[in-house]
mmCIF file of C-alpha atoms in Angstrom:
data_model
loop_
_atom_site.group_PDB
_atom_site.id
_atom_site.type_symbol
_atom_site.label_atom_id
_atom_site.label_comp_id
_atom_site.label_asym_id
_atom_site.label_seq_id
_atom_site.Cartn_x
_atom_site.Cartn_y
_atom_site.Cartn_z
ATOM 1 C CA MET A 28 -51.270 31.344 -37.181
ATOM 2 C CA LYS A 29 -48.164 33.434 -37.936
ATOM 3 C CA LYS A 30 -48.933 35.621 -34.895
ATOM 4 C CA LEU A 31 -49.224 32.511 -32.691
ATOM 5 C CA MET A 32 -45.859 31.119 -33.882
ATOM 6 C CA LEU A 33 -44.211 34.528 -33.364
ATOM 7 C CA SER A 34 -45.594 34.727 -29.800
ATOM 8 C CA MET A 35 -44.278 31.218 -28.958
ATOM 9 C CA ALA A 36 -40.820 32.094 -30.297
ATOM 10 C CA MET A 37 -40.700 35.201 -28.136
ATOM 11 C CA LEU A 38 -41.673 33.157 -25.060
ATOM 12 C CA VAL A 39 -38.867 30.631 -25.710
ATOM 13 C CA LEU A 40 -36.349 33.437 -26.176
ATOM 14 C CA ALA A 41 -37.460 35.137 -22.942
ATOM 15 C CA ALA A 42 -37.155 31.861 -20.984
ATOM 16 C CA ALA A 43 -33.627 31.309 -22.283
ATOM 17 C CA CYS A 44 -32.537 34.807 -21.280
ATOM 18 C CA SER A 45 -33.894 34.392 -17.748
ATOM 19 C CA ASN A 46 -31.643 31.381 -16.982
ATOM 20 C CA PRO A 47 -27.998 32.478 -17.596
ATOM 21 C CA VAL A 48 -24.977 30.225 -17.035
ATOM 22 C CA GLN A 49 -23.488 30.883 -13.599
ATOM 23 C CA GLY A 50 -20.115 32.555 -13.662
ATOM 24 C CA ALA A 51 -18.129 35.696 -13.017
ATOM 25 C CA ARG A 52 -19.154 38.468 -15.378
ATOM 26 C CA SER A 53 -21.663 39.104 -18.127
ATOM 27 C CA ASP A 54 -21.314 39.014 -21.939
ATOM 28 C CA MET A 55 -18.085 37.040 -21.756
ATOM 29 C CA PRO A 56 -16.871 35.893 -25.229
ATOM 30 C CA VAL A 57 -15.517 32.389 -25.694
ATOM 31 C CA PRO A 58 -11.732 32.617 -26.392
ATOM 32 C CA ALA A 59 -10.833 32.415 -30.052
ATOM 33 C CA ASN A 60 -8.817 29.199 -29.699
ATOM 34 C CA THR A 61 -11.948 27.110 -28.975
ATOM 35 C CA PRO A 62 -14.204 25.582 -31.669
ATOM 36 C CA GLU A 63 -17.294 27.201 -30.070
ATOM 37 C CA ALA A 64 -15.919 30.733 -30.520
ATOM 38 C CA ASP A 65 -17.581 31.509 -33.857
ATOM 39 C CA ASN A 66 -20.898 32.891 -32.647
ATOM 40 C CA ASN A 67 -21.376 31.841 -29.004
ATOM 41 C CA LYS A 68 -21.305 34.067 -25.952
ATOM 42 C CA ILE A 69 -21.593 32.948 -22.315
ATOM 43 C CA THR A 70 -23.670 35.183 -20.061
ATOM 44 C CA VAL A 71 -22.765 34.790 -16.366
ATOM 45 C CA ASP A 72 -24.290 36.665 -13.471
ATOM 46 C CA THR A 73 -22.950 35.080 -10.258
ATOM 47 C CA PRO A 74 -19.508 34.082 -8.899
ATOM 48 C CA MET A 75 -18.145 30.674 -9.902
ATOM 49 C CA THR A 76 -17.054 28.297 -7.128
ATOM 50 C CA VAL A 77 -13.734 26.591 -7.930
ATOM 51 C CA SER A 78 -13.006 25.116 -4.487
ATOM 52 C CA GLU A 79 -15.233 23.964 -1.629
ATOM 53 C CA THR A 80 -13.728 22.476 1.554
ATOM 54 C CA PRO A 81 -15.280 21.677 4.961
ATOM 55 C CA ILE A 82 -13.363 23.437 7.760
ATOM 56 C CA PRO A 83 -12.192 20.820 10.310
ATOM 57 C CA GLU A 84 -13.934 20.716 13.695
ATOM 58 C CA SER A 85 -16.618 23.161 12.590
ATOM 59 C CA ARG A 86 -19.811 23.235 10.588
ATOM 60 C CA LYS A 87 -18.460 25.791 8.180
ATOM 61 C CA ILE A 88 -17.411 25.634 4.535
ATOM 62 C CA LEU A 89 -14.511 27.496 2.938
ATOM 63 C CA LYS A 90 -15.040 28.284 -0.731
ATOM 64 C CA ILE A 91 -12.851 29.936 -3.339
ATOM 65 C CA LYS A 92 -14.901 31.880 -5.862
ATOM 66 C CA LEU A 93 -14.106 33.647 -9.118
ATOM 67 C CA VAL A 94 -15.829 37.030 -8.858
ATOM 68 C CA ASP A 95 -14.416 38.860 -11.872
ATOM 69 C CA GLY A 96 -12.646 37.365 -14.849
ATOM 70 C CA LYS A 97 -13.226 34.668 -17.401
ATOM 71 C CA TYR A 98 -13.813 30.957 -17.792
ATOM 72 C CA TYR A 99 -12.594 28.926 -20.765
ATOM 73 C CA GLU A 100 -11.470 25.438 -21.714
ATOM 74 C CA ASP A 101 -7.915 24.730 -22.855
ATOM 75 C CA ARG A 102 -7.598 21.499 -24.808
ATOM 76 C CA ASN A 103 -3.863 21.681 -25.362
ATOM 77 C CA PRO A 104 -1.747 19.237 -23.270
ATOM 78 C CA GLY A 105 0.046 21.042 -20.445
ATOM 79 C CA PRO A 106 -0.482 22.634 -17.041
ATOM 80 C CA TYR A 107 -3.539 24.600 -18.201
ATOM 81 C CA GLN A 108 -5.354 21.760 -19.932
ATOM 82 C CA GLY A 109 -8.940 21.658 -18.693
ATOM 83 C CA ALA A 110 -11.456 24.185 -17.395
ATOM 84 C CA ASN A 111 -9.633 27.466 -16.684
ATOM 85 C CA TYR A 112 -10.906 30.014 -14.161
ATOM 86 C CA GLU A 113 -8.923 33.239 -14.497
ATOM 87 C CA GLY A 114 -9.251 36.602 -12.770
ATOM 88 C CA ASP A 115 -10.094 37.880 -9.281
ATOM 89 C CA PHE A 116 -11.024 35.450 -6.492
ATOM 90 C CA VAL A 117 -12.285 35.578 -2.909
ATOM 91 C CA PHE A 118 -12.221 33.239 0.073
ATOM 92 C CA GLU A 119 -15.781 32.818 1.357
ATOM 93 C CA ILE A 120 -16.728 31.159 4.649
ATOM 94 C CA SER A 121 -20.364 30.105 5.074
ATOM 95 C CA ASP A 122 -22.397 28.013 7.493
ATOM 96 C CA GLU A 123 -24.392 24.852 6.752
ATOM 97 C CA ALA A 124 -27.392 26.911 5.662
ATOM 98 C CA GLY A 125 -25.274 28.775 3.113
ATOM 99 C CA GLU A 126 -25.215 32.070 4.994
ATOM 100 C CA VAL A 127 -21.982 33.938 4.262
ATOM 101 C CA LEU A 128 -20.005 34.612 7.453
ATOM 102 C CA GLY A 129 -16.957 36.297 5.972
ATOM 103 C CA THR A 130 -15.092 36.981 2.736
ATOM 104 C CA THR A 131 -11.451 37.788 2.025
ATOM 105 C CA GLY A 132 -9.992 38.910 -1.308
ATOM 106 C CA ILE A 133 -7.291 36.547 -2.559
ATOM 107 C CA ASN A 134 -5.547 38.583 -5.256
ATOM 108 C CA ASP A 135 -4.426 41.161 -2.700
ATOM 109 C CA PHE A 136 -2.094 38.516 -1.234
ATOM 110 C CA TYR A 137 -0.515 38.258 -4.703
ATOM 111 C CA ASN A 138 0.004 42.025 -5.233
ATOM 112 C CA GLY A 139 -3.169 42.211 -7.322
ATOM 113 C CA GLN A 140 -1.944 39.723 -9.929
ATOM 114 C CA THR A 141 -4.469 37.771 -12.001
ATOM 115 C CA LEU A 142 -4.781 34.194 -10.734
ATOM 116 C CA THR A 143 -5.634 31.033 -12.654
ATOM 117 C CA PHE A 144 -7.014 27.728 -11.397
ATOM 118 C CA VAL A 145 -7.693 24.724 -13.614
ATOM 119 C CA ASP A 146 -10.646 22.475 -12.701
ATOM 120 C CA PRO A 147 -12.315 22.447 -9.247
ATOM 121 C CA PHE A 148 -10.168 21.311 -6.292
ATOM 122 C CA GLU A 149 -10.198 20.910 -2.507
ATOM 123 C CA LEU A 150 -7.891 22.502 0.053
ATOM 124 C CA VAL A 151 -5.819 20.334 2.408
ATOM 125 C CA MET A 152 -6.118 21.664 5.962
ATOM 126 C CA GLU A 153 -3.788 21.056 8.925
ATOM 127 C CA ASP A 154 -2.706 23.080 11.960
ATOM 128 C CA TYR A 155 0.869 23.814 10.888
ATOM 129 C CA ASN A 156 1.903 26.482 13.403
ATOM 130 C CA GLY A 157 0.303 24.903 16.465
ATOM 131 C CA ASP A 158 -2.175 27.699 17.299
ATOM 132 C CA GLY A 159 -5.246 25.459 17.105
ATOM 133 C CA LEU A 160 -6.537 26.975 13.851
ATOM 134 C CA PRO A 161 -6.625 25.163 10.482
ATOM 135 C CA ASP A 162 -4.010 26.204 7.916
ATOM 136 C CA PHE A 163 -3.585 25.362 4.244
ATOM 137 C CA THR A 164 -1.391 25.926 1.202
ATOM 138 C CA LEU A 165 -2.632 27.559 -1.994
ATOM 139 C CA GLY A 166 -0.513 27.334 -5.128
ATOM 140 C CA GLN A 167 -0.071 28.730 -8.604
ATOM 141 C CA ASN A 168 1.704 27.066 -11.499
ATOM 142 C CA MET A 169 5.471 27.646 -11.754
ATOM 143 C CA ASN A 170 7.063 24.963 -13.950
ATOM 144 C CA SER A 171 7.034 21.216 -14.563
ATOM 145 C CA ASN A 172 9.014 20.569 -11.365
ATOM 146 C CA GLY A 173 6.822 22.429 -8.894
ATOM 147 C CA LYS A 174 4.385 25.184 -7.957
ATOM 148 C CA LEU A 175 4.609 28.347 -5.867
ATOM 149 C CA TYR A 176 2.542 28.151 -2.684
ATOM 150 C CA LYS A 177 1.458 30.573 0.000
ATOM 151 C CA LEU A 178 0.464 29.539 3.520
ATOM 152 C CA PHE A 179 -2.904 30.669 4.874
ATOM 153 C CA SER A 180 -4.832 30.288 8.130
ATOM 154 C CA VAL A 181 -8.567 30.319 8.917
ATOM 155 C CA GLY A 182 -9.193 32.948 11.605
ATOM 156 C CA ASP A 183 -11.701 32.868 14.466
ATOM 157 C CA ASP A 184 -13.403 35.866 12.837
ATOM 158 C CA ASP A 185 -14.090 33.935 9.599
ATOM 159 C CA ARG A 186 -11.355 35.803 7.764
ATOM 160 C CA ILE A 187 -8.353 34.269 5.991
ATOM 161 C CA ARG A 188 -4.847 35.480 6.809
ATOM 162 C CA GLU A 189 -1.487 34.695 5.270
ATOM 163 C CA LEU A 190 1.093 32.953 7.449
ATOM 164 C CA PRO A 191 4.378 34.764 6.714
ATOM 165 C CA VAL A 192 7.578 32.911 5.858
ATOM 166 C CA GLU A 193 10.733 34.835 6.720
ATOM 167 C CA GLY A 194 12.615 35.917 3.595
ATOM 168 C CA GLN A 195 10.177 34.227 1.206
ATOM 169 C CA SER A 196 6.964 35.487 -0.340
ATOM 170 C CA GLU A 197 6.091 32.002 -1.626
ATOM 171 C CA LEU A 198 7.310 28.427 -1.177
ATOM 172 C CA TYR A 199 8.517 26.443 -4.185
ATOM 173 C CA ILE A 200 7.183 22.916 -3.559
ATOM 174 C CA SER A 201 7.634 19.838 -5.732
ATOM 175 C CA GLY A 202 4.963 17.167 -5.504
ATOM 176 C CA GLY A 203 3.192 16.404 -2.264
ATOM 177 C CA GLU A 204 -0.013 14.753 -1.133
ATOM 178 C CA GLY A 205 -3.192 16.684 -1.782
ATOM 179 C CA SER A 206 -4.980 18.381 -4.642
ATOM 180 C CA ARG A 207 -3.769 20.251 -7.695
ATOM 181 C CA TYR A 208 -3.423 23.591 -5.920
ATOM 182 C CA SER A 209 -3.170 22.613 -2.239
ATOM 183 C CA VAL A 210 -0.637 20.128 -0.858
ATOM 184 C CA ARG A 211 -0.075 18.810 2.635
ATOM 185 C CA LEU A 212 3.077 19.819 4.490
ATOM 186 C CA GLU A 213 4.614 17.160 6.739
ATOM 187 C CA ARG A 214 4.400 18.078 10.410
ATOM 188 C CA THR A 215 7.806 17.149 11.834
ATOM 189 C CA GLY A 216 7.423 18.602 15.319
ATOM 190 C CA PRO A 217 5.590 21.286 17.307
ATOM 191 C CA GLY A 218 5.203 24.228 14.936
ATOM 192 C CA GLU A 219 7.582 22.574 12.460
ATOM 193 C CA VAL A 220 6.828 21.386 8.924
ATOM 194 C CA SER A 221 8.820 20.055 5.985
ATOM 195 C CA TYR A 222 8.324 19.851 2.222
ATOM 196 C CA GLN A 223 10.177 18.777 -0.923
ATOM 197 C CA ALA A 224 11.684 21.246 -3.397
ATOM 198 C CA TYR A 225 13.447 20.497 -6.671
ATOM 199 C CA ASP A 226 16.891 22.115 -6.877
ATOM 200 C CA GLN A 227 17.351 23.308 -10.463
ATOM 201 C CA LEU A 228 21.144 23.625 -10.137
ATOM 202 C CA MET A 229 21.749 20.269 -8.422
ATOM 203 C CA GLY A 230 19.141 18.449 -10.487
ATOM 204 C CA GLU A 231 17.654 16.715 -7.438
ATOM 205 C CA THR A 232 14.890 17.109 -4.875
ATOM 206 C CA ALA A 233 15.811 18.287 -1.382
ATOM 207 C CA SER A 234 13.857 18.373 1.874
ATOM 208 C CA LYS A 235 13.285 21.779 3.488
ATOM 209 C CA THR A 236 12.046 22.488 7.004
ATOM 210 C CA LEU A 237 10.181 25.497 8.447
ATOM 211 C CA LYS A 238 9.795 26.384 12.133
ATOM 212 C CA TRP A 239 7.109 28.729 13.542
ATOM 213 C CA GLU A 240 8.703 31.315 15.816
ATOM 214 C CA ASN A 241 7.755 34.900 16.740
ATOM 215 C CA GLY A 242 4.727 35.009 14.471
ATOM 216 C CA ALA A 243 6.368 33.675 11.299
ATOM 217 C CA PHE A 244 7.824 30.551 9.744
ATOM 218 C CA ALA A 245 11.595 30.502 9.191
ATOM 219 C CA GLU A 246 13.695 27.961 7.346
ATOM 220 C CA VAL A 247 15.615 25.606 9.624
ATOM 221 C CA THR A 248 19.223 24.908 8.713
ATOM 222 C CA ARG A 249 20.058 21.332 9.570
ATOM 223 C CA GLU A 250 23.432 21.405 11.324
ATOM 224 C CA THR A 251 22.691 18.564 13.720
ATOM 225 C CA GLU A 252 25.063 15.594 13.670
ATOM 226 C CA VAL A 253 26.081 12.593 15.705
ATOM 227 C CA ILE A 254 29.607 12.896 17.088
ATOM 228 C CA LEU A 255 30.574 9.272 17.651
ATOM 229 C CA ASP A 256 33.301 8.113 20.013
ATOM 230 C CA PRO A 257 35.980 6.104 18.143
ATOM 231 C CA LEU A 258 34.961 2.549 17.266
ATOM 232 C CA PRO A 259 37.409 -0.346 17.639
ATOM 233 C CA GLU A 260 39.361 -1.043 14.479
ATOM 234 C CA THR A 261 37.904 -4.548 14.434
ATOM 235 C CA VAL A 262 34.555 -5.622 15.897
ATOM 236 C CA SER A 263 35.138 -9.018 17.543
ATOM 237 C CA GLU A 264 31.630 -9.889 18.753
ATOM 238 C CA LEU A 265 28.069 -9.739 17.423
ATOM 239 C CA ALA A 266 27.417 -6.452 19.155
ATOM 240 C CA LEU A 267 28.321 -2.860 18.480
ATOM 241 C CA GLN A 268 29.108 -0.533 21.370
ATOM 242 C CA LEU A 269 28.154 3.034 20.476
ATOM 243 C CA SER A 270 28.603 6.201 22.489
ATOM 244 C CA GLY A 271 28.976 9.887 21.740
ATOM 245 C CA LYS A 272 27.063 13.151 21.690
ATOM 246 C CA ILE A 273 24.518 15.015 19.555
ATOM 247 C CA LYS A 274 25.769 18.331 18.192
ATOM 248 C CA GLY A 275 23.388 21.082 17.088
ATOM 249 C CA VAL A 276 19.617 20.809 17.552
ATOM 250 C CA SER A 277 18.635 18.919 20.696
ATOM 251 C CA LEU A 278 16.991 15.580 19.899
ATOM 252 C CA PRO A 279 15.462 13.139 22.428
ATOM 253 C CA TYR A 280 16.457 10.159 20.269
ATOM 254 C CA PHE A 281 17.704 9.170 16.821
ATOM 255 C CA PHE A 282 17.707 6.053 14.648
ATOM 256 C CA TYR A 283 20.551 3.805 13.538
ATOM 257 C CA GLN A 284 20.967 1.270 10.740
ATOM 258 C CA VAL A 285 23.869 -1.175 10.501
ATOM 259 C CA GLU A 286 24.719 -3.061 7.299
ATOM 260 C CA ASP A 287 27.528 -5.061 5.755
ATOM 261 C CA GLY A 288 26.978 -4.165 2.097
ATOM 262 C CA HIS A 289 24.771 -7.185 1.511
ATOM 263 C CA HIS A 290 22.029 -6.909 4.101
ATOM 264 C CA PHE A 291 20.984 -5.042 7.242
ATOM 265 C CA LEU A 292 22.460 -6.299 10.492
ATOM 266 C CA ALA A 293 20.505 -4.099 12.899
ATOM 267 C CA GLU A 294 18.268 -1.054 13.111
ATOM 268 C CA GLY A 295 16.517 0.768 15.932
ATOM 269 C CA LYS A 296 16.375 3.796 18.216
ATOM 270 C CA ILE A 297 18.970 5.293 20.564
ATOM 271 C CA GLU A 298 17.773 7.502 23.437
ATOM 272 C CA VAL A 299 19.683 10.732 24.079
ATOM 273 C CA ARG A 300 20.256 12.086 27.588
ATOM 274 C CA ASP A 301 19.459 15.681 28.526
ATOM 275 C CA ASN A 302 23.102 16.694 28.079
ATOM 276 C CA GLY A 303 23.075 15.346 24.512
ATOM 277 C CA GLU A 304 25.167 12.260 25.295
ATOM 278 C CA PHE A 305 24.183 8.686 24.460
ATOM 279 C CA SER A 306 25.439 5.105 24.755
ATOM 280 C CA ALA A 307 24.013 1.830 23.482
ATOM 281 C CA ALA A 308 24.952 -1.815 22.957
ATOM 282 C CA ILE A 309 23.469 -3.010 19.662
ATOM 283 C CA PRO A 310 23.152 -6.764 18.962
ATOM 284 C CA LEU A 311 24.068 -7.705 15.386
ATOM 285 C CA LYS A 312 23.207 -10.428 12.920
ATOM 286 C CA ARG A 313 26.144 -12.350 11.482
ATOM 287 C CA PRO A 314 27.822 -10.367 8.697
ATOM 288 C CA THR A 315 28.540 -11.759 5.233
ATOM 289 C CA ASN A 316 31.228 -9.200 4.554
ATOM 290 C CA GLY A 317 34.344 -8.186 6.468
ATOM 291 C CA PHE A 318 33.355 -4.516 6.440
ATOM 292 C CA GLY A 319 30.336 -2.820 7.948
ATOM 293 C CA SER A 320 28.836 0.623 8.405
ATOM 294 C CA VAL A 321 26.429 2.344 10.758
ATOM 295 C CA VAL A 322 24.322 5.306 9.637
ATOM 296 C CA PHE A 323 22.339 7.640 11.914
ATOM 297 C CA TYR A 324 19.063 9.368 11.032
ATOM 298 C CA ALA A 325 16.681 11.801 12.739
ATOM 299 C CA ASP A 326 12.953 11.134 13.042
ATOM 300 C CA LEU A 327 11.909 13.451 10.218
ATOM 301 C CA ASN A 328 8.153 12.945 10.664
ATOM 302 C CA ALA A 329 8.381 12.827 14.500
ATOM 303 C CA ASN A 330 6.193 9.736 14.851
ATOM 304 C CA GLY A 331 8.601 7.724 17.025
ATOM 305 C CA ARG A 332 9.094 4.996 14.411
ATOM 306 C CA TYR A 333 11.901 4.436 11.951
ATOM 307 C CA ASP A 334 10.388 4.942 8.484
ATOM 308 C CA LEU A 335 12.859 3.967 5.787
ATOM 309 C CA GLU A 336 11.361 6.155 3.057
ATOM 310 C CA GLU A 337 11.067 9.383 5.089
ATOM 311 C CA ASP A 338 13.573 9.398 7.943
ATOM 312 C CA THR A 339 16.545 8.642 5.712
ATOM 313 C CA GLU A 340 16.086 12.157 4.278
ATOM 314 C CA TRP A 341 17.734 13.594 7.428
ATOM 315 C CA LYS A 342 21.095 11.914 7.862
ATOM 316 C CA LEU A 343 23.011 12.706 11.065
ATOM 317 C CA GLY A 344 26.267 10.913 10.359
ATOM 318 C CA SER A 345 27.907 7.564 9.682
ATOM 319 C CA ALA A 346 30.911 5.423 10.605
ATOM 320 C CA PHE A 347 32.749 2.432 9.101
ATOM 321 C CA PHE A 348 34.424 -0.529 10.755
ATOM 322 C CA ALA A 349 35.758 -4.051 10.116
ATOM 323 C CA PHE A 350 34.545 -7.416 11.420
ATOM 324 C CA GLU A 351 36.806 -10.087 12.864
ATOM 325 C CA GLU A 352 37.130 -12.832 10.261
ATOM 326 C CA SER A 353 35.626 -15.493 12.544
ATOM 327 C CA LEU A 354 32.294 -13.619 12.606
ATOM 328 C CA VAL A 355 31.853 -13.534 8.841
ATOM 329 C CA VAL A 356 29.742 -16.218 7.168
ATOM 330 C CA PRO A 357 29.372 -16.857 3.431
ATOM 331 C CA LEU A 358 26.428 -15.110 1.813
ATOM 332 C CA SER A 359 25.121 -18.507 0.727
ATOM 333 C CA ASP A 360 24.805 -19.557 4.391
ATOM 334 C CA LEU A 361 22.644 -16.592 5.313
ATOM 335 C CA GLY A 362 19.352 -18.372 4.737
ATOM 336 C CA THR A 363 20.282 -21.263 7.038
ATOM 337 C CA GLU A 364 20.394 -19.150 10.225
#
């Protein structure tokens, strides 16, 4: 009977050893700051997948795998709370059947530094430089206001390449739509993207723009402005005659918004001629204040529509003027029109 029980115990032990937890390397101890660290060890024999994303317009999958390093759980509140994957990673492209088509080491892009990702995530893919190939951002934690991201592209040869940014090894990005480690950049024109970055000195978030030229992205300095011909000292009719010229980057159109301090009197689009000049007659609602202003904005997301939340990030100029007294109505009468 004792021999039978001993044989059964050996069978159970052998079965347990033949089914190790999947992961990055063998005989990996649980970190000492976890309750399970007393006697447990995790044996892992295969890479651990931390990201899996379908590649647009293909039947391929792009995975990020931990191939050498450690896995542990951090229960302390903060940027590393959750399941931590730390060490060396690869990009792996496979087909629908799971056959590996190409792999690219990731840490080499970061000068061999150890990388850390917390919890599984998906990549956000867009064609940012206009070459017809999907691109994506991949980030690492920086501080509470943002992360440091690199730009990558999926090549025709199933390899991943970094998209260089002139003068910057990484982009400091605050917020953004997407996953924890991959955010979407806003496409603002052909080969042009924008993102938000928190300015530590100014204490505010600013919009930055990159343009793809000569095989690299470069930051665009916004020096475009509307040079407006002088307005009359007093506007005597419910229309505003605007004319002038765009200085700096050539734009096919821009947006305007007219207000009197209480409400908006007009908003819309002004077309720009090839020589940069423009002219427009803008009908106005009746003002409730003797003073008005007009502000000009560029189409930041290049969709042809005036979007209050986004396009107001790129201001092109403004002007102030007065209304003839006969045009002004009391604010209380506004709802009767």
